[in-house]
Amino acid sequence: MLHRLYRAGAELLAADLARRLGDGYRFSFVCLDEVGPLGEELLAEGYAVRCLNRQPGVDLGTAWRMARVLDELGADMVHAHQYTPFFYSASARLGMGTPPIVFTEHGRHVPDVRKLKRLMANQVLLKPGDRVTAVGAYVRDALVANEGIEHERVEVIRNGIDAAAFGQPVRSRGEVRAELGLGEMTPVVIQVARFHPVKDHGTALRALARLRESMPEAVLLLVGDGEGRGELEGLAEEMGLDESVRFLGVREEIADLLGASDVFLLTSVSEGVSLTLLEASAAGLPIVATRVGGNPEVVAHGVTGLLADAADSTALACRLRQLLEDDGLRQTMGAAGAVRIRRWFDQTEMHESYQRVYDQVLCVRGVSQRAA
């Protein structure tokens, strides 16, 4: 159960779990708002994908439609990714006996505040047989502080990736740079993130402008897409950066693009545990990121990268310059980051942890694994 199936962190995790654990379970997908491109991929692979067409505001009709869909699918368990899908999944079973929920929180909105109505609702919606997981310690603490969920009830299952896949690009650095029209010595910064206000690409552009005051040849690669792209392209042109920023859209060859870059940048104003940060570190890139959410859990400041306050384009530019001017520091931090990711953010361990939670929930319910 998700908002929609775009190629973003929570959605990619949900799809990955279905593909990796499909021998033991039959997975279906239900979207609140729209199917999305990743949903179309899953449909083509043979998964059931439904959309509830949620209306603005609190749409109780969505909860009713959700209950019907769960009944039609014969669902034994719901894995709700993020709070709103949890709210509708839990609301769907009020008086209807629908299945237990695994609620995974991936990140938090800004501002993240404690609301009495939410606290009271959570006491009713969250049942004894449900499980709550968070992708990092920051997210867990936010669930405790702002959602009123007991600390001992929230299990941290860190996001994980296949680190080896990002440490071995298919094409060489020189080949990729040549394709992008970049010289071998051009300082290249890359940011991989959907165009959404929470990622604050505007600050990335302002940081680039400041960086170019002393390093005019620097280039920023922006990988991703979204409704804010047109506005950002206009801002880049207005700032005179249209020749220095490459809008690459959604790309599959992320490992190759990372391998062709020098520093990874993430300018988010809020984060859980960013998959793109994990991928960049696994590729051996040093990181410059904002000191928000779970970013400090991924980036060890001064060891695997450098952190700065959100929206502080001057500080971010200084961090970028520090790394771009020091080959040795980039290599040392990049190597340390790759080791850190393999140790703490392992994909296999993540899969095993979710499978254990699934088995425990289904065992309590008296349901054995069902093959796909």
mmCIF file of C-alpha atoms in Angstrom:
data_model
loop_
_atom_site.group_PDB
_atom_site.id
_atom_site.type_symbol
_atom_site.label_atom_id
_atom_site.label_comp_id
_atom_site.label_asym_id
_atom_site.label_seq_id
_atom_site.Cartn_x
_atom_site.Cartn_y
_atom_site.Cartn_z
ATOM 1 C CA MET A 1 0.000 0.000 0.000
ATOM 2 C CA LEU A 2 1.603 3.234 -1.206
ATOM 3 C CA HIS A 3 0.797 6.736 -2.369
ATOM 4 C CA ARG A 4 1.854 5.903 -5.926
ATOM 5 C CA LEU A 5 4.477 3.844 -7.713
ATOM 6 C CA TYR A 6 7.112 6.252 -8.966
ATOM 7 C CA ARG A 7 10.820 5.400 -8.993
ATOM 8 C CA ALA A 8 11.526 6.746 -5.500
ATOM 9 C CA GLY A 9 12.836 5.278 -2.247
ATOM 10 C CA ALA A 10 9.752 3.755 -0.614
ATOM 11 C CA GLU A 11 8.329 2.602 -3.928
ATOM 12 C CA LEU A 12 11.573 0.987 -5.074
ATOM 13 C CA LEU A 13 11.853 -0.815 -1.737
ATOM 14 C CA ALA A 14 8.301 -2.167 -2.042
ATOM 15 C CA ALA A 15 8.939 -3.416 -5.576
ATOM 16 C CA ASP A 16 12.279 -4.910 -4.556
ATOM 17 C CA LEU A 17 10.709 -6.847 -1.684
ATOM 18 C CA ALA A 18 8.084 -8.300 -4.015
ATOM 19 C CA ARG A 19 10.697 -9.379 -6.528
ATOM 20 C CA ARG A 20 13.096 -10.794 -3.930
ATOM 21 C CA LEU A 21 10.592 -12.524 -1.632
ATOM 22 C CA GLY A 22 8.129 -13.678 -4.282
ATOM 23 C CA ASP A 23 8.908 -17.361 -3.717
ATOM 24 C CA GLY A 24 7.324 -17.222 -0.269
ATOM 25 C CA TYR A 25 4.492 -14.732 -0.709
ATOM 26 C CA ARG A 26 2.006 -13.484 -3.278
ATOM 27 C CA PHE A 27 2.417 -9.714 -3.573
ATOM 28 C CA SER A 28 -0.131 -7.226 -4.876
ATOM 29 C CA PHE A 29 0.110 -3.422 -4.946
ATOM 30 C CA VAL A 30 -2.528 -0.853 -4.016
ATOM 31 C CA CYS A 31 -1.936 2.863 -4.709
ATOM 32 C CA LEU A 32 -3.840 5.713 -3.108
ATOM 33 C CA ASP A 33 -3.407 8.262 -5.893
ATOM 34 C CA GLU A 34 -2.038 6.854 -9.152
ATOM 35 C CA VAL A 35 -0.290 3.819 -10.572
ATOM 36 C CA GLY A 36 2.833 5.588 -11.879
ATOM 37 C CA PRO A 37 5.635 4.339 -14.151
ATOM 38 C CA LEU A 38 6.978 1.788 -11.677
ATOM 39 C CA GLY A 39 3.433 0.492 -11.273
ATOM 40 C CA GLU A 40 3.221 -0.004 -15.042
ATOM 41 C CA GLU A 41 6.441 -2.032 -14.880
ATOM 42 C CA LEU A 42 5.003 -4.212 -12.135
ATOM 43 C CA LEU A 43 1.781 -4.717 -14.100
ATOM 44 C CA ALA A 44 3.861 -5.876 -17.064
ATOM 45 C CA GLU A 45 5.653 -8.324 -14.762
ATOM 46 C CA GLY A 46 2.320 -9.877 -13.791
ATOM 47 C CA TYR A 47 1.632 -8.261 -10.393
ATOM 48 C CA ALA A 48 -1.827 -7.055 -9.461
ATOM 49 C CA VAL A 49 -1.745 -3.255 -9.198
ATOM 50 C CA ARG A 50 -4.851 -1.327 -8.118
ATOM 51 C CA CYS A 51 -5.491 2.405 -7.706
ATOM 52 C CA LEU A 52 -8.026 3.823 -5.229
ATOM 53 C CA ASN A 53 -8.218 7.313 -6.794
ATOM 54 C CA ARG A 54 -8.163 9.133 -3.461
ATOM 55 C CA GLN A 55 -9.929 12.477 -3.361
ATOM 56 C CA PRO A 56 -8.536 15.597 -1.623
ATOM 57 C CA GLY A 57 -8.837 15.814 2.143
ATOM 58 C CA VAL A 58 -9.685 12.858 4.370
ATOM 59 C CA ASP A 59 -11.501 10.631 1.883
ATOM 60 C CA LEU A 60 -13.399 7.982 3.821
ATOM 61 C CA GLY A 61 -14.526 6.493 0.525
ATOM 62 C CA THR A 62 -10.911 5.486 -0.037
ATOM 63 C CA ALA A 63 -10.970 3.417 3.169
ATOM 64 C CA TRP A 64 -14.166 1.701 2.001
ATOM 65 C CA ARG A 65 -12.672 0.944 -1.425
ATOM 66 C CA MET A 66 -9.521 -0.294 0.283
ATOM 67 C CA ALA A 67 -11.512 -2.791 2.349
ATOM 68 C CA ARG A 68 -13.182 -4.119 -0.802
ATOM 69 C CA VAL A 69 -9.877 -4.465 -2.652
ATOM 70 C CA LEU A 70 -8.261 -6.303 0.274
ATOM 71 C CA ASP A 71 -11.175 -8.722 0.310
ATOM 72 C CA GLU A 72 -10.971 -9.266 -3.462
ATOM 73 C CA LEU A 73 -7.214 -9.896 -3.278
ATOM 74 C CA GLY A 74 -7.550 -12.289 -0.352
ATOM 75 C CA ALA A 75 -4.885 -10.353 1.545
ATOM 76 C CA ASP A 76 -3.465 -11.883 4.732
ATOM 77 C CA MET A 77 -1.314 -8.859 5.573
ATOM 78 C CA VAL A 78 -0.855 -5.252 4.464
ATOM 79 C CA HIS A 79 2.560 -3.597 4.216
ATOM 80 C CA ALA A 80 1.810 0.135 4.359
ATOM 81 C CA HIS A 81 4.685 2.348 3.245
ATOM 82 C CA GLN A 82 4.500 5.761 4.955
ATOM 83 C CA TYR A 83 1.917 7.221 7.292
ATOM 84 C CA THR A 84 -0.984 8.112 4.971
ATOM 85 C CA PRO A 85 -1.137 4.608 3.422
ATOM 86 C CA PHE A 86 -1.071 3.265 6.998
ATOM 87 C CA PHE A 87 -3.943 5.574 7.977
ATOM 88 C CA TYR A 88 -6.153 4.355 5.130
ATOM 89 C CA SER A 89 -5.147 0.713 5.578
ATOM 90 C CA ALA A 90 -6.013 0.890 9.271
ATOM 91 C CA SER A 91 -9.217 2.831 8.643
ATOM 92 C CA ALA A 92 -10.305 0.187 6.132
ATOM 93 C CA ARG A 93 -10.520 -2.465 8.806
ATOM 94 C CA LEU A 94 -12.548 -0.570 11.387
ATOM 95 C CA GLY A 95 -15.427 -2.955 11.946
ATOM 96 C CA MET A 96 -14.452 -4.987 8.862
ATOM 97 C CA GLY A 97 -11.848 -7.414 10.185
ATOM 98 C CA THR A 98 -9.269 -6.726 7.483
ATOM 99 C CA PRO A 99 -5.728 -8.079 7.987
ATOM 100 C CA PRO A 100 -2.831 -6.958 10.197
ATOM 101 C CA ILE A 101 -0.547 -4.176 9.045
ATOM 102 C CA VAL A 102 3.207 -3.765 8.810
ATOM 103 C CA PHE A 103 3.683 0.016 8.832
ATOM 104 C CA THR A 104 7.059 1.210 7.536
ATOM 105 C CA GLU A 105 7.919 4.892 7.906
ATOM 106 C CA HIS A 106 10.457 6.090 5.341
ATOM 107 C CA GLY A 107 10.725 9.806 6.132
ATOM 108 C CA ARG A 108 8.961 12.757 7.708
ATOM 109 C CA HIS A 109 7.240 15.881 6.421
ATOM 110 C CA VAL A 110 8.521 19.389 7.131
ATOM 111 C CA PRO A 111 7.574 20.787 9.549
ATOM 112 C CA ASP A 112 7.211 17.592 11.573
ATOM 113 C CA VAL A 113 5.027 18.438 14.558
ATOM 114 C CA ARG A 114 3.109 16.592 17.235
ATOM 115 C CA LYS A 115 -0.660 16.794 16.663
ATOM 116 C CA LEU A 116 -3.185 15.754 19.297
ATOM 117 C CA LYS A 117 -5.680 14.446 16.721
ATOM 118 C CA ARG A 118 -3.025 12.220 15.178
ATOM 119 C CA LEU A 119 -1.950 10.935 18.591
ATOM 120 C CA MET A 120 -5.514 10.011 19.465
ATOM 121 C CA ALA A 121 -6.158 8.436 16.050
ATOM 122 C CA ASN A 122 -3.022 6.301 16.276
ATOM 123 C CA GLN A 123 -4.174 4.835 19.598
ATOM 124 C CA VAL A 124 -7.280 3.560 17.815
ATOM 125 C CA LEU A 125 -5.783 2.619 14.447
ATOM 126 C CA LEU A 126 -2.713 0.693 15.583
ATOM 127 C CA LYS A 127 -3.662 -2.804 16.762
ATOM 128 C CA PRO A 128 -1.699 -5.302 18.910
ATOM 129 C CA GLY A 129 -1.024 -7.568 15.932
ATOM 130 C CA ASP A 130 0.453 -4.775 13.800
ATOM 131 C CA ARG A 131 4.170 -4.099 13.440
ATOM 132 C CA VAL A 132 5.924 -0.760 13.026
ATOM 133 C CA THR A 133 9.309 -0.395 11.367
ATOM 134 C CA ALA A 134 11.459 2.630 10.552
ATOM 135 C CA VAL A 135 14.250 2.890 7.998
ATOM 136 C CA GLY A 136 16.575 4.598 10.477
ATOM 137 C CA ALA A 137 16.988 5.841 14.038
ATOM 138 C CA TYR A 138 15.904 9.407 13.212
ATOM 139 C CA VAL A 139 12.646 8.159 11.698
ATOM 140 C CA ARG A 140 12.033 5.889 14.696
ATOM 141 C CA ASP A 141 12.526 8.777 17.104
ATOM 142 C CA ALA A 142 10.088 10.924 15.101
ATOM 143 C CA LEU A 143 7.432 8.190 15.293
ATOM 144 C CA VAL A 144 7.876 8.074 19.053
ATOM 145 C CA ALA A 145 7.929 11.834 19.585
ATOM 146 C CA ASN A 146 5.286 12.964 17.113
ATOM 147 C CA GLU A 147 3.033 9.931 16.576
ATOM 148 C CA GLY A 148 2.940 8.690 20.163
ATOM 149 C CA ILE A 149 4.078 5.161 19.287
ATOM 150 C CA GLU A 150 5.975 3.381 22.060
ATOM 151 C CA HIS A 151 9.750 3.290 21.505
ATOM 152 C CA GLU A 152 9.957 -0.456 22.065
ATOM 153 C CA ARG A 153 7.318 -1.046 19.429
ATOM 154 C CA VAL A 154 9.274 0.566 16.578
ATOM 155 C CA GLU A 155 11.904 -1.685 15.009
ATOM 156 C CA VAL A 156 14.649 -0.106 12.919
ATOM 157 C CA ILE A 157 15.277 -1.933 9.652
ATOM 158 C CA ARG A 158 17.893 0.100 7.846
ATOM 159 C CA ASN A 159 17.526 0.641 4.137
ATOM 160 C CA GLY A 160 19.997 -1.478 2.246
ATOM 161 C CA ILE A 161 21.322 -1.753 -1.296
ATOM 162 C CA ASP A 162 23.300 -4.160 -3.449
ATOM 163 C CA ALA A 163 26.554 -2.291 -2.907
ATOM 164 C CA ALA A 164 28.500 -4.369 -5.428
ATOM 165 C CA ALA A 165 26.218 -3.211 -8.248
ATOM 166 C CA PHE A 166 27.303 0.406 -7.716
ATOM 167 C CA GLY A 167 30.989 -0.296 -7.269
ATOM 168 C CA GLN A 168 31.287 -1.786 -10.756
ATOM 169 C CA PRO A 169 30.095 0.602 -13.472
ATOM 170 C CA VAL A 170 29.538 -0.929 -16.895
ATOM 171 C CA ARG A 171 31.176 1.901 -18.845
ATOM 172 C CA SER A 172 34.380 3.750 -18.086
ATOM 173 C CA ARG A 173 34.536 7.226 -16.565
ATOM 174 C CA GLY A 174 36.031 8.625 -19.774
ATOM 175 C CA GLU A 175 33.360 7.075 -21.993
ATOM 176 C CA VAL A 176 30.486 8.467 -19.938
ATOM 177 C CA ARG A 177 32.074 11.907 -19.685
ATOM 178 C CA ALA A 178 32.648 12.001 -23.433
ATOM 179 C CA GLU A 179 28.991 11.167 -24.028
ATOM 180 C CA LEU A 180 27.986 14.069 -21.754
ATOM 181 C CA GLY A 181 30.458 16.455 -23.401
ATOM 182 C CA LEU A 182 32.608 16.689 -20.267
ATOM 183 C CA GLY A 183 36.380 16.825 -20.148
ATOM 184 C CA GLU A 184 38.417 14.370 -18.098
ATOM 185 C CA MET A 185 39.466 17.117 -15.656
ATOM 186 C CA THR A 186 36.093 18.889 -15.401
ATOM 187 C CA PRO A 187 34.902 19.058 -11.750
ATOM 188 C CA VAL A 188 31.587 17.165 -11.765
ATOM 189 C CA VAL A 189 28.988 17.196 -8.986
ATOM 190 C CA ILE A 190 25.973 14.893 -9.249
ATOM 191 C CA GLN A 191 22.621 14.908 -7.464
ATOM 192 C CA VAL A 192 20.151 12.052 -7.951
ATOM 193 C CA ALA A 193 16.703 12.943 -6.617
ATOM 194 C CA ARG A 194 13.158 13.455 -7.828
ATOM 195 C CA PHE A 195 12.186 17.075 -8.463
ATOM 196 C CA HIS A 196 10.152 17.704 -5.340
ATOM 197 C CA PRO A 197 10.298 20.634 -2.891
ATOM 198 C CA VAL A 198 11.656 18.398 -0.125
ATOM 199 C CA LYS A 199 14.833 17.852 -2.195
ATOM 200 C CA ASP A 200 15.386 21.631 -2.501
ATOM 201 C CA HIS A 201 17.100 21.631 -5.890
ATOM 202 C CA GLY A 202 17.034 25.413 -5.796
ATOM 203 C CA THR A 203 19.688 25.333 -3.090
ATOM 204 C CA ALA A 204 21.751 22.974 -5.272
ATOM 205 C CA LEU A 205 21.670 25.545 -8.072
ATOM 206 C CA ARG A 206 22.608 28.378 -5.708
ATOM 207 C CA ALA A 207 25.478 26.297 -4.310
ATOM 208 C CA LEU A 208 26.720 25.691 -7.854
ATOM 209 C CA ALA A 209 26.591 29.415 -8.600
ATOM 210 C CA ARG A 210 28.734 30.141 -5.552
ATOM 211 C CA LEU A 211 31.113 27.299 -6.370
ATOM 212 C CA ARG A 212 31.622 28.646 -9.887
ATOM 213 C CA GLU A 213 32.851 31.967 -8.489
ATOM 214 C CA SER A 214 36.175 30.234 -7.809
ATOM 215 C CA MET A 215 35.734 27.121 -9.983
ATOM 216 C CA PRO A 216 33.978 28.329 -13.157
ATOM 217 C CA GLU A 217 34.412 25.043 -14.993
ATOM 218 C CA ALA A 218 32.335 23.056 -12.431
ATOM 219 C CA VAL A 219 29.294 21.174 -13.721
ATOM 220 C CA LEU A 220 26.224 19.865 -11.897
ATOM 221 C CA LEU A 221 24.416 16.750 -13.153
ATOM 222 C CA LEU A 222 20.789 16.492 -12.028
ATOM 223 C CA VAL A 223 19.357 13.000 -12.421
ATOM 224 C CA GLY A 224 15.617 12.613 -11.888
ATOM 225 C CA ASP A 225 12.343 14.136 -12.939
ATOM 226 C CA GLY A 226 9.130 15.540 -11.545
ATOM 227 C CA GLU A 227 6.650 18.364 -11.804
ATOM 228 C CA GLY A 228 9.191 20.931 -10.593
ATOM 229 C CA ARG A 229 11.607 20.361 -13.466
ATOM 230 C CA GLY A 230 10.385 23.206 -15.677
ATOM 231 C CA GLU A 231 10.669 25.728 -12.865
ATOM 232 C CA LEU A 232 14.198 24.578 -12.054
ATOM 233 C CA GLU A 233 15.277 24.781 -15.679
ATOM 234 C CA GLY A 234 13.963 28.347 -15.728
ATOM 235 C CA LEU A 235 15.844 29.179 -12.522
ATOM 236 C CA ALA A 236 19.081 27.736 -13.932
ATOM 237 C CA GLU A 237 18.726 29.896 -17.042
ATOM 238 C CA GLU A 238 17.888 32.962 -14.965
ATOM 239 C CA MET A 239 21.028 32.421 -12.888
ATOM 240 C CA GLY A 240 23.179 31.968 -15.988
ATOM 241 C CA LEU A 241 23.796 28.297 -15.207
ATOM 242 C CA ASP A 242 22.098 26.716 -18.200
ATOM 243 C CA GLU A 243 25.487 25.643 -19.648
ATOM 244 C CA SER A 244 26.695 24.323 -16.287
ATOM 245 C CA VAL A 245 23.690 22.236 -15.241
ATOM 246 C CA ARG A 246 22.695 19.084 -17.106
ATOM 247 C CA PHE A 247 19.123 17.893 -16.586
ATOM 248 C CA LEU A 248 19.484 14.195 -17.405
ATOM 249 C CA GLY A 249 15.997 12.972 -16.514
ATOM 250 C CA VAL A 250 15.335 9.506 -15.141
ATOM 251 C CA ARG A 251 18.272 7.252 -15.972
ATOM 252 C CA GLU A 252 18.902 3.555 -15.497
ATOM 253 C CA GLU A 253 22.710 3.670 -15.640
ATOM 254 C CA ILE A 254 23.150 5.322 -12.233
ATOM 255 C CA ALA A 255 26.354 3.406 -11.448
ATOM 256 C CA ASP A 256 27.960 4.692 -14.657
ATOM 257 C CA LEU A 257 26.955 8.300 -13.924
ATOM 258 C CA LEU A 258 28.256 8.052 -10.358
ATOM 259 C CA GLY A 259 31.521 6.604 -11.633
ATOM 260 C CA ALA A 260 31.932 9.573 -13.960
ATOM 261 C CA SER A 261 31.399 12.125 -11.164
ATOM 262 C CA ASP A 262 33.640 13.535 -8.435
ATOM 263 C CA VAL A 263 31.274 14.430 -5.571
ATOM 264 C CA PHE A 264 27.679 13.537 -4.719
ATOM 265 C CA LEU A 265 25.381 16.322 -3.497
ATOM 266 C CA LEU A 266 22.071 16.040 -1.620
ATOM 267 C CA THR A 267 20.309 19.266 -0.616
ATOM 268 C CA SER A 268 17.145 17.859 1.007
ATOM 269 C CA VAL A 269 15.328 19.704 3.775
ATOM 270 C CA SER A 270 14.108 16.352 5.144
ATOM 271 C CA GLU A 271 15.235 12.749 4.636
ATOM 272 C CA GLY A 272 14.781 9.284 6.030
ATOM 273 C CA VAL A 273 17.643 7.073 4.900
ATOM 274 C CA SER A 274 18.272 8.101 1.300
ATOM 275 C CA LEU A 275 18.899 5.252 -1.143
ATOM 276 C CA THR A 276 20.761 7.627 -3.430
ATOM 277 C CA LEU A 277 23.205 8.483 -0.643
ATOM 278 C CA LEU A 278 23.795 4.774 -0.100
ATOM 279 C CA GLU A 279 24.343 4.212 -3.817
ATOM 280 C CA ALA A 280 26.778 7.117 -4.124
ATOM 281 C CA SER A 281 28.843 5.943 -1.164
ATOM 282 C CA ALA A 282 28.861 2.382 -2.494
ATOM 283 C CA ALA A 283 30.251 3.804 -5.748
ATOM 284 C CA GLY A 284 33.116 5.369 -3.800
ATOM 285 C CA LEU A 285 31.969 8.983 -4.058
ATOM 286 C CA PRO A 286 32.477 11.408 -1.164
ATOM 287 C CA ILE A 287 29.257 13.113 -0.088
ATOM 288 C CA VAL A 288 28.187 16.684 0.543
ATOM 289 C CA ALA A 289 24.734 16.669 2.148
ATOM 290 C CA THR A 290 22.452 18.616 4.416
ATOM 291 C CA ARG A 291 22.456 17.824 8.116
ATOM 292 C CA VAL A 292 18.812 16.723 8.231
ATOM 293 C CA GLY A 293 16.854 13.601 9.123
ATOM 294 C CA GLY A 294 18.771 10.389 8.605
ATOM 295 C CA ASN A 295 21.581 11.908 6.536
ATOM 296 C CA PRO A 296 24.020 11.910 9.495
ATOM 297 C CA GLU A 297 23.297 8.180 9.930
ATOM 298 C CA VAL A 298 24.590 7.570 6.407
ATOM 299 C CA VAL A 299 27.300 10.233 6.114
ATOM 300 C CA ALA A 300 29.943 10.266 8.826
ATOM 301 C CA HIS A 301 30.934 13.941 8.804
ATOM 302 C CA GLY A 302 34.637 14.354 8.142
ATOM 303 C CA VAL A 303 35.047 10.637 7.409
ATOM 304 C CA THR A 304 32.847 9.697 4.440
ATOM 305 C CA GLY A 305 31.666 13.179 3.498
ATOM 306 C CA LEU A 306 30.806 16.658 4.720
ATOM 307 C CA LEU A 307 27.514 17.983 6.115
ATOM 308 C CA ALA A 308 26.035 21.494 6.174
ATOM 309 C CA ASP A 309 22.804 23.084 7.318
ATOM 310 C CA ALA A 310 19.786 22.849 5.033
ATOM 311 C CA ALA A 311 19.304 25.760 2.601
ATOM 312 C CA ASP A 312 22.825 27.084 3.332
ATOM 313 C CA SER A 313 24.127 27.329 -0.224
ATOM 314 C CA THR A 314 27.290 29.123 0.884
ATOM 315 C CA ALA A 315 28.316 26.356 3.277
ATOM 316 C CA LEU A 316 27.427 23.665 0.757
ATOM 317 C CA ALA A 317 29.542 25.402 -1.896
ATOM 318 C CA CYS A 318 32.477 25.567 0.538
ATOM 319 C CA ARG A 319 32.137 21.833 1.237
ATOM 320 C CA LEU A 320 32.036 21.064 -2.482
ATOM 321 C CA ARG A 321 35.092 23.227 -3.131
ATOM 322 C CA GLN A 322 37.004 21.562 -0.304
ATOM 323 C CA LEU A 323 36.502 18.143 -1.859
ATOM 324 C CA LEU A 324 36.920 19.128 -5.492
ATOM 325 C CA GLU A 325 40.267 20.791 -4.751
ATOM 326 C CA ASP A 326 41.695 17.805 -2.859
ATOM 327 C CA ASP A 327 42.047 14.549 -4.823
ATOM 328 C CA GLY A 328 43.441 12.682 -1.837
ATOM 329 C CA LEU A 329 40.604 13.719 0.460
ATOM 330 C CA ARG A 330 38.017 12.653 -2.131
ATOM 331 C CA GLN A 331 39.603 9.242 -2.503
ATOM 332 C CA THR A 332 39.976 8.706 1.253
ATOM 333 C CA MET A 333 36.393 9.706 2.028
ATOM 334 C CA GLY A 334 35.010 7.775 -0.933
ATOM 335 C CA ALA A 335 36.789 4.585 0.138
ATOM 336 C CA ALA A 336 35.613 5.001 3.740
ATOM 337 C CA GLY A 337 32.046 5.498 2.534
ATOM 338 C CA ALA A 338 32.102 2.312 0.478
ATOM 339 C CA VAL A 339 33.240 0.331 3.532
ATOM 340 C CA ARG A 340 30.555 1.932 5.717
ATOM 341 C CA ILE A 341 27.740 1.076 3.302
ATOM 342 C CA ARG A 342 28.773 -2.555 3.007
ATOM 343 C CA ARG A 343 28.920 -2.883 6.773
ATOM 344 C CA TRP A 344 25.752 -1.090 7.883
ATOM 345 C CA PHE A 345 23.382 -0.927 4.922
ATOM 346 C CA ASP A 346 23.402 -4.417 3.453
ATOM 347 C CA GLN A 347 20.488 -5.339 1.182
ATOM 348 C CA THR A 348 20.451 -9.024 2.097
ATOM 349 C CA GLU A 349 20.198 -8.198 5.794
ATOM 350 C CA MET A 350 17.333 -5.800 5.041
ATOM 351 C CA HIS A 351 15.430 -8.454 3.065
ATOM 352 C CA GLU A 352 15.908 -11.019 5.828
ATOM 353 C CA SER A 353 14.644 -8.566 8.431
ATOM 354 C CA TYR A 354 11.435 -7.822 6.527
ATOM 355 C CA GLN A 355 10.897 -11.513 5.841
ATOM 356 C CA ARG A 356 11.238 -12.236 9.565
ATOM 357 C CA VAL A 357 8.636 -9.554 10.343
ATOM 358 C CA TYR A 358 6.286 -10.965 7.695
ATOM 359 C CA ASP A 359 6.646 -14.493 9.070
ATOM 360 C CA GLN A 360 6.030 -13.367 12.633
ATOM 361 C CA VAL A 361 2.885 -11.421 11.683
ATOM 362 C CA LEU A 362 1.496 -14.280 9.626
ATOM 363 C CA CYS A 363 2.362 -16.845 12.300
ATOM 364 C CA VAL A 364 0.344 -14.914 14.883
ATOM 365 C CA ARG A 365 -2.504 -14.757 12.376
ATOM 366 C CA GLY A 366 -2.218 -18.488 11.739
ATOM 367 C CA VAL A 367 -1.335 -18.168 8.059
ATOM 368 C CA SER A 368 1.593 -19.995 6.441
ATOM 369 C CA GLN A 369 3.606 -18.592 3.564
ATOM 370 C CA ARG A 370 1.887 -18.704 0.225
ATOM 371 C CA ALA A 371 3.929 -19.187 -2.919
ATOM 372 C CA ALA A 372 3.420 -16.696 -5.705
#
